[in-house]
Amino acid sequence: MSPRVGETIAVSIREIQAQSYDLYAAPPFGSFVHLASTAPGVEIYAVVQDIRTEPVDPSRPVVARGADLSCEEAIYEENPHFRRVMRTRFTAVVVGYTLEGHIFHLLPPQPPRIHGFVYSCTPEEVAIFTQSFGFLRLLMAAQAGNDLLSACLRTAAAARAGQPDYLVNAGRELVSLLAEDPERLGVLLPLLRDTCLP
């Protein structure tokens, strides 16, 4: 069962913003999440691209509190209300959807609901969703940075331990997708190579 990691607070066809239920408990950068669309039977998949912790009320900025304390946790012990006035939220890029067991690396027909529940994908879900590399096209269309592409592919590779050729095949796909952008390809391929090293 996929663990629930948050709830949507802003949605579009291309991107979701969600708030974690617990402070500092967002899913990792480059990981896959899924949530229901407003279209019946459609489950949307997205890749976490940004994580931030901030005040709930932006007019009350955070100030340093630990000058005379021995550890960071003491700040929270002396100020227990911080966990109610701060929030961790994350943004994820939509990379496809499923409908009746079929995977589509396309934008979904409808976005999710506000207050929709967001779940971390299990390794099995990631392995199934990333069998082909169509999700990379949506990431690139969203102008995902090299760090996000690399992290996302590391997540997909980790979900299929015992298949060391996955990142090699991902590199081949990137060569095809970035044939007209050799400079970016020259940055990405070493990132994938470094991921393959023990």
mmCIF file with all atom_site columns, N, CA and C in Angstrom, residues 32-81:
data_model
loop_
_atom_site.group_PDB
_atom_site.id
_atom_site.type_symbol
_atom_site.label_atom_id
_atom_site.label_alt_id
_atom_site.label_comp_id
_atom_site.label_asym_id
_atom_site.label_entity_id
_atom_site.label_seq_id
_atom_site.pdbx_PDB_ins_code
_atom_site.Cartn_x
_atom_site.Cartn_y
_atom_site.Cartn_z
_atom_site.occupancy
_atom_site.B_iso_or_equiv
_atom_site.pdbx_formal_charge
_atom_site.auth_seq_id
_atom_site.auth_comp_id
_atom_site.auth_asym_id
_atom_site.auth_atom_id
_atom_site.pdbx_PDB_model_num
ATOM 1   N N  . PHE A 1 32 ? 8.664   9.632  -7.177  1.00 0.00 ? 32 PHE A N  1
ATOM 2   C CA . PHE A 1 32 ? 7.366   9.601  -7.846  1.00 0.00 ? 32 PHE A CA 1
ATOM 3   C C  . PHE A 1 32 ? 6.238   9.578  -6.820  1.00 0.00 ? 32 PHE A C  1
ATOM 4   N N  . VAL A 1 33 ? 5.181   10.333 -7.103  1.00 0.00 ? 33 VAL A N  1
ATOM 5   C CA . VAL A 1 33 ? 3.964   10.326 -6.296  1.00 0.00 ? 33 VAL A CA 1
ATOM 6   C C  . VAL A 1 33 ? 2.778   10.104 -7.225  1.00 0.00 ? 33 VAL A C  1
ATOM 7   N N  . HIS A 1 34 ? 1.644   9.707  -6.650  1.00 0.00 ? 34 HIS A N  1
ATOM 8   C CA . HIS A 1 34 ? 0.434   9.576  -7.467  1.00 0.00 ? 34 HIS A CA 1
ATOM 9   C C  . HIS A 1 34 ? -0.779  10.048 -6.683  1.00 0.00 ? 34 HIS A C  1
ATOM 10  N N  . LEU A 1 35 ? -1.820  10.431 -7.429  1.00 0.00 ? 35 LEU A N  1
ATOM 11  C CA . LEU A 1 35 ? -3.053  10.933 -6.824  1.00 0.00 ? 35 LEU A CA 1
ATOM 12  C C  . LEU A 1 35 ? -4.173  10.830 -7.853  1.00 0.00 ? 35 LEU A C  1
ATOM 13  N N  . ALA A 1 36 ? -5.402  10.861 -7.364  1.00 0.00 ? 36 ALA A N  1
ATOM 14  C CA . ALA A 1 36 ? -6.552  10.705 -8.248  1.00 0.00 ? 36 ALA A CA 1
ATOM 15  C C  . ALA A 1 36 ? -6.845  11.988 -9.006  1.00 0.00 ? 36 ALA A C  1
ATOM 16  N N  . SER A 1 37 ? -7.269  11.829 -10.247 1.00 0.00 ? 37 SER A N  1
ATOM 17  C CA . SER A 1 37 ? -7.725  12.957 -11.067 1.00 0.00 ? 37 SER A CA 1
ATOM 18  C C  . SER A 1 37 ? -9.209  13.172 -10.805 1.00 0.00 ? 37 SER A C  1
ATOM 19  N N  . THR A 1 38 ? -9.739  14.306 -11.256 1.00 0.00 ? 38 THR A N  1
ATOM 20  C CA . THR A 1 38 ? -11.191 14.496 -11.214 1.00 0.00 ? 38 THR A CA 1
ATOM 21  C C  . THR A 1 38 ? -11.863 13.691 -12.323 1.00 0.00 ? 38 THR A C  1
ATOM 22  N N  . ALA A 1 39 ? -11.087 13.218 -13.311 1.00 0.00 ? 39 ALA A N  1
ATOM 23  C CA . ALA A 1 39 ? -11.635 12.340 -14.355 1.00 0.00 ? 39 ALA A CA 1
ATOM 24  C C  . ALA A 1 39 ? -11.777 10.932 -13.767 1.00 0.00 ? 39 ALA A C  1
ATOM 25  N N  . PRO A 1 40 ? -12.924 10.283 -13.936 1.00 0.00 ? 40 PRO A N  1
ATOM 26  C CA . PRO A 1 40 ? -13.148 8.968  -13.314 1.00 0.00 ? 40 PRO A CA 1
ATOM 27  C C  . PRO A 1 40 ? -12.105 7.930  -13.723 1.00 0.00 ? 40 PRO A C  1
ATOM 28  N N  . GLY A 1 41 ? -11.576 7.227  -12.724 1.00 0.00 ? 41 GLY A N  1
ATOM 29  C CA . GLY A 1 41 ? -10.650 6.129  -12.976 1.00 0.00 ? 41 GLY A CA 1
ATOM 30  C C  . GLY A 1 41 ? -9.239  6.519  -13.332 1.00 0.00 ? 41 GLY A C  1
ATOM 31  N N  . VAL A 1 42 ? -8.953  7.813  -13.383 1.00 0.00 ? 42 VAL A N  1
ATOM 32  C CA . VAL A 1 42 ? -7.615  8.275  -13.779 1.00 0.00 ? 42 VAL A CA 1
ATOM 33  C C  . VAL A 1 42 ? -6.760  8.523  -12.538 1.00 0.00 ? 42 VAL A C  1
ATOM 34  N N  . GLU A 1 43 ? -5.570  7.925  -12.522 1.00 0.00 ? 43 GLU A N  1
ATOM 35  C CA . GLU A 1 43 ? -4.597  8.139  -11.451 1.00 0.00 ? 43 GLU A CA 1
ATOM 36  C C  . GLU A 1 43 ? -3.410  8.884  -12.056 1.00 0.00 ? 43 GLU A C  1
ATOM 37  N N  . ILE A 1 44 ? -3.112  10.060 -11.513 1.00 0.00 ? 44 ILE A N  1
ATOM 38  C CA . ILE A 1 44 ? -2.049  10.920 -12.041 1.00 0.00 ? 44 ILE A CA 1
ATOM 39  C C  . ILE A 1 44 ? -0.723  10.592 -11.351 1.00 0.00 ? 44 ILE A C  1
ATOM 40  N N  . TYR A 1 45 ? 0.358   10.569 -12.147 1.00 0.00 ? 45 TYR A N  1
ATOM 41  C CA . TYR A 1 45 ? 1.706   10.355 -11.622 1.00 0.00 ? 45 TYR A CA 1
ATOM 42  C C  . TYR A 1 45 ? 2.520   11.634 -11.814 1.00 0.00 ? 45 TYR A C  1
ATOM 43  N N  . ALA A 1 46 ? 3.354   11.945 -10.820 1.00 0.00 ? 46 ALA A N  1
ATOM 44  C CA . ALA A 1 46 ? 4.158   13.163 -10.869 1.00 0.00 ? 46 ALA A CA 1
ATOM 45  C C  . ALA A 1 46 ? 5.504   12.913 -10.190 1.00 0.00 ? 46 ALA A C  1
ATOM 46  N N  . VAL A 1 47 ? 6.473   13.778 -10.504 1.00 0.00 ? 47 VAL A N  1
ATOM 47  C CA . VAL A 1 47 ? 7.816   13.677 -9.939  1.00 0.00 ? 47 VAL A CA 1
ATOM 48  C C  . VAL A 1 47 ? 8.082   14.915 -9.083  1.00 0.00 ? 47 VAL A C  1
ATOM 49  N N  . VAL A 1 48 ? 8.524   14.705 -7.854  1.00 0.00 ? 48 VAL A N  1
ATOM 50  C CA . VAL A 1 48 ? 8.770   15.806 -6.911  1.00 0.00 ? 48 VAL A CA 1
ATOM 51  C C  . VAL A 1 48 ? 9.948   16.651 -7.407  1.00 0.00 ? 48 VAL A C  1
ATOM 52  N N  . GLN A 1 49 ? 9.683   17.959 -7.614  1.00 0.00 ? 49 GLN A N  1
ATOM 53  C CA . GLN A 1 49 ? 10.726  18.841 -8.151  1.00 0.00 ? 49 GLN A CA 1
ATOM 54  C C  . GLN A 1 49 ? 11.183  19.923 -7.171  1.00 0.00 ? 49 GLN A C  1
ATOM 55  N N  . ASP A 1 50 ? 10.432  20.168 -6.116  1.00 0.00 ? 50 ASP A N  1
ATOM 56  C CA . ASP A 1 50 ? 10.833  21.210 -5.164  1.00 0.00 ? 50 ASP A CA 1
ATOM 57  C C  . ASP A 1 50 ? 10.210  20.901 -3.809  1.00 0.00 ? 50 ASP A C  1
ATOM 58  N N  . ILE A 1 51 ? 10.944  21.226 -2.759  1.00 0.00 ? 51 ILE A N  1
ATOM 59  C CA . ILE A 1 51 ? 10.476  21.023 -1.381  1.00 0.00 ? 51 ILE A CA 1
ATOM 60  C C  . ILE A 1 51 ? 10.845  22.270 -0.595  1.00 0.00 ? 51 ILE A C  1
ATOM 61  N N  . ARG A 1 52 ? 9.903   22.801 0.169   1.00 0.00 ? 52 ARG A N  1
ATOM 62  C CA . ARG A 1 52 ? 10.234  23.971 0.993   1.00 0.00 ? 52 ARG A CA 1
ATOM 63  C C  . ARG A 1 52 ? 9.462   23.935 2.306   1.00 0.00 ? 52 ARG A C  1
ATOM 64  N N  . THR A 1 53 ? 10.095  24.458 3.348   1.00 0.00 ? 53 THR A N  1
ATOM 65  C CA . THR A 1 53 ? 9.452   24.632 4.651   1.00 0.00 ? 53 THR A CA 1
ATOM 66  C C  . THR A 1 53 ? 9.442   26.117 4.941   1.00 0.00 ? 53 THR A C  1
ATOM 67  N N  . GLU A 1 54 ? 8.289   26.619 5.367   1.00 0.00 ? 54 GLU A N  1
ATOM 68  C CA . GLU A 1 54 ? 8.097   28.068 5.495   1.00 0.00 ? 54 GLU A CA 1
ATOM 69  C C  . GLU A 1 54 ? 6.973   28.361 6.482   1.00 0.00 ? 54 GLU A C  1
ATOM 70  N N  . PRO A 1 55 ? 6.822   29.622 6.879   1.00 0.00 ? 55 PRO A N  1
ATOM 71  C CA . PRO A 1 55 ? 5.705   29.968 7.762   1.00 0.00 ? 55 PRO A CA 1
ATOM 72  C C  . PRO A 1 55 ? 4.373   29.823 7.023   1.00 0.00 ? 55 PRO A C  1
ATOM 73  N N  . VAL A 1 56 ? 3.351   29.406 7.740   1.00 0.00 ? 56 VAL A N  1
ATOM 74  C CA . VAL A 1 56 ? 2.006   29.366 7.160   1.00 0.00 ? 56 VAL A CA 1
ATOM 75  C C  . VAL A 1 56 ? 1.568   30.785 6.807   1.00 0.00 ? 56 VAL A C  1
ATOM 76  N N  . ASP A 1 57 ? 1.884   31.735 7.676   1.00 0.00 ? 57 ASP A N  1
ATOM 77  C CA . ASP A 1 57 ? 1.561   33.145 7.444   1.00 0.00 ? 57 ASP A CA 1
ATOM 78  C C  . ASP A 1 57 ? 2.832   33.862 6.971   1.00 0.00 ? 57 ASP A C  1
ATOM 79  N N  . PRO A 1 58 ? 2.930   34.190 5.668   1.00 0.00 ? 58 PRO A N  1
ATOM 80  C CA . PRO A 1 58 ? 4.157   34.804 5.161   1.00 0.00 ? 58 PRO A CA 1
ATOM 81  C C  . PRO A 1 58 ? 4.463   36.179 5.749   1.00 0.00 ? 58 PRO A C  1
ATOM 82  N N  . SER A 1 59 ? 3.471   36.815 6.401   1.00 0.00 ? 59 SER A N  1
ATOM 83  C CA . SER A 1 59 ? 3.728   38.120 7.004   1.00 0.00 ? 59 SER A CA 1
ATOM 84  C C  . SER A 1 59 ? 4.468   37.990 8.340   1.00 0.00 ? 59 SER A C  1
ATOM 85  N N  . ARG A 1 60 ? 4.659   36.742 8.788   1.00 0.00 ? 60 ARG A N  1
ATOM 86  C CA . ARG A 1 60 ? 5.395   36.504 10.047  1.00 0.00 ? 60 ARG A CA 1
ATOM 87  C C  . ARG A 1 60 ? 6.653   35.704 9.734   1.00 0.00 ? 60 ARG A C  1
ATOM 88  N N  . PRO A 1 61 ? 7.728   36.380 9.302   1.00 0.00 ? 61 PRO A N  1
ATOM 89  C CA . PRO A 1 61 ? 8.939   35.671 8.882   1.00 0.00 ? 61 PRO A CA 1
ATOM 90  C C  . PRO A 1 61 ? 9.612   34.934 10.039  1.00 0.00 ? 61 PRO A C  1
ATOM 91  N N  . VAL A 1 62 ? 10.365  33.923 9.675   1.00 0.00 ? 62 VAL A N  1
ATOM 92  C CA . VAL A 1 62 ? 11.120  33.137 10.662  1.00 0.00 ? 62 VAL A CA 1
ATOM 93  C C  . VAL A 1 62 ? 12.329  33.939 11.115  1.00 0.00 ? 62 VAL A C  1
ATOM 94  N N  . VAL A 1 63 ? 12.609  33.890 12.426  1.00 0.00 ? 63 VAL A N  1
ATOM 95  C CA . VAL A 1 63 ? 13.808  34.525 12.966  1.00 0.00 ? 63 VAL A CA 1
ATOM 96  C C  . VAL A 1 63 ? 14.600  33.477 13.750  1.00 0.00 ? 63 VAL A C  1
ATOM 97  N N  . ALA A 1 64 ? 15.907  33.669 13.859  1.00 0.00 ? 64 ALA A N  1
ATOM 98  C CA . ALA A 1 64 ? 16.766  32.722 14.578  1.00 0.00 ? 64 ALA A CA 1
ATOM 99  C C  . ALA A 1 64 ? 16.409  32.694 16.055  1.00 0.00 ? 64 ALA A C  1
ATOM 100 N N  . ARG A 1 65 ? 16.404  31.497 16.648  1.00 0.00 ? 65 ARG A N  1
ATOM 101 C CA . ARG A 1 65 ? 15.998  31.358 18.055  1.00 0.00 ? 65 ARG A CA 1
ATOM 102 C C  . ARG A 1 65 ? 16.975  30.546 18.895  1.00 0.00 ? 65 ARG A C  1
ATOM 103 N N  . GLY A 1 66 ? 18.020  29.988 18.296  1.00 0.00 ? 66 GLY A N  1
ATOM 104 C CA . GLY A 1 66 ? 18.814  29.001 19.019  1.00 0.00 ? 66 GLY A CA 1
ATOM 105 C C  . GLY A 1 66 ? 20.175  29.448 19.515  1.00 0.00 ? 66 GLY A C  1
ATOM 106 N N  . ALA A 1 67 ? 20.412  30.731 19.611  1.00 0.00 ? 67 ALA A N  1
ATOM 107 C CA . ALA A 1 67 ? 21.751  31.200 19.997  1.00 0.00 ? 67 ALA A CA 1
ATOM 108 C C  . ALA A 1 67 ? 22.214  30.640 21.341  1.00 0.00 ? 67 ALA A C  1
ATOM 109 N N  . ASP A 1 68 ? 21.307  30.482 22.293  1.00 0.00 ? 68 ASP A N  1
ATOM 110 C CA . ASP A 1 68 ? 21.695  30.023 23.636  1.00 0.00 ? 68 ASP A CA 1
ATOM 111 C C  . ASP A 1 68 ? 21.288  28.581 23.905  1.00 0.00 ? 68 ASP A C  1
ATOM 112 N N  . LEU A 1 69 ? 20.941  27.832 22.849  1.00 0.00 ? 69 LEU A N  1
ATOM 113 C CA . LEU A 1 69 ? 20.486  26.456 23.020  1.00 0.00 ? 69 LEU A CA 1
ATOM 114 C C  . LEU A 1 69 ? 21.548  25.485 22.516  1.00 0.00 ? 69 LEU A C  1
ATOM 115 N N  . SER A 1 70 ? 21.525  24.277 23.037  1.00 0.00 ? 70 SER A N  1
ATOM 116 C CA . SER A 1 70 ? 22.570  23.299 22.722  1.00 0.00 ? 70 SER A CA 1
ATOM 117 C C  . SER A 1 70 ? 22.312  22.517 21.438  1.00 0.00 ? 70 SER A C  1
ATOM 118 N N  . CYS A 1 71 ? 21.051  22.399 21.042  1.00 0.00 ? 71 CYS A N  1
ATOM 119 C CA . CYS A 1 71 ? 20.743  21.622 19.844  1.00 0.00 ? 71 CYS A CA 1
ATOM 120 C C  . CYS A 1 71 ? 19.495  22.177 19.162  1.00 0.00 ? 71 CYS A C  1
ATOM 121 N N  . GLU A 1 72 ? 19.316  21.819 17.911  1.00 0.00 ? 72 GLU A N  1
ATOM 122 C CA . GLU A 1 72 ? 18.170  22.315 17.140  1.00 0.00 ? 72 GLU A CA 1
ATOM 123 C C  . GLU A 1 72 ? 16.846  21.857 17.735  1.00 0.00 ? 72 GLU A C  1
ATOM 124 N N  . GLU A 1 73 ? 16.802  20.613 18.210  1.00 0.00 ? 73 GLU A N  1
ATOM 125 C CA . GLU A 1 73 ? 15.538  20.089 18.735  1.00 0.00 ? 73 GLU A CA 1
ATOM 126 C C  . GLU A 1 73 ? 15.064  20.902 19.940  1.00 0.00 ? 73 GLU A C  1
ATOM 127 N N  . ALA A 1 74 ? 15.990  21.504 20.690  1.00 0.00 ? 74 ALA A N  1
ATOM 128 C CA . ALA A 1 74 ? 15.610  22.329 21.842  1.00 0.00 ? 74 ALA A CA 1
ATOM 129 C C  . ALA A 1 74 ? 14.772  23.531 21.412  1.00 0.00 ? 74 ALA A C  1
ATOM 130 N N  . ILE A 1 75 ? 15.008  24.036 20.203  1.00 0.00 ? 75 ILE A N  1
ATOM 131 C CA . ILE A 1 75 ? 14.210  25.157 19.705  1.00 0.00 ? 75 ILE A CA 1
ATOM 132 C C  . ILE A 1 75 ? 12.743  24.745 19.621  1.00 0.00 ? 75 ILE A C  1
ATOM 133 N N  . TYR A 1 76 ? 12.499  23.539 19.104  1.00 0.00 ? 76 TYR A N  1
ATOM 134 C CA . TYR A 1 76 ? 11.123  23.056 18.960  1.00 0.00 ? 76 TYR A CA 1
ATOM 135 C C  . TYR A 1 76 ? 10.511  22.698 20.312  1.00 0.00 ? 76 TYR A C  1
ATOM 136 N N  . GLU A 1 77 ? 11.345  22.225 21.239  1.00 0.00 ? 77 GLU A N  1
ATOM 137 C CA . GLU A 1 77 ? 10.841  21.903 22.580  1.00 0.00 ? 77 GLU A CA 1
ATOM 138 C C  . GLU A 1 77 ? 10.402  23.173 23.305  1.00 0.00 ? 77 GLU A C  1
ATOM 139 N N  . GLU A 1 78 ? 11.158  24.261 23.135  1.00 0.00 ? 78 GLU A N  1
ATOM 140 C CA . GLU A 1 78 ? 10.809  25.517 23.792  1.00 0.00 ? 78 GLU A CA 1
ATOM 141 C C  . GLU A 1 78 ? 9.708   26.285 23.055  1.00 0.00 ? 78 GLU A C  1
ATOM 142 N N  . ASN A 1 79 ? 9.494   25.943 21.815  1.00 0.00 ? 79 ASN A N  1
ATOM 143 C CA . ASN A 1 79 ? 8.479   26.618 20.988  1.00 0.00 ? 79 ASN A CA 1
ATOM 144 C C  . ASN A 1 79 ? 7.598   25.575 20.290  1.00 0.00 ? 79 ASN A C  1
ATOM 145 N N  . PRO A 1 80 ? 6.811   24.810 21.042  1.00 0.00 ? 80 PRO A N  1
ATOM 146 C CA . PRO A 1 80 ? 6.035   23.718 20.422  1.00 0.00 ? 80 PRO A CA 1
ATOM 147 C C  . PRO A 1 80 ? 5.031   24.204 19.377  1.00 0.00 ? 80 PRO A C  1
ATOM 148 N N  . HIS A 1 81 ? 4.654   25.481 19.432  1.00 0.00 ? 81 HIS A N  1
ATOM 149 C CA . HIS A 1 81 ? 3.687   26.009 18.458  1.00 0.00 ? 81 HIS A CA 1
ATOM 150 C C  . HIS A 1 81 ? 4.278   26.095 17.053  1.00 0.00 ? 81 HIS A C  1
#
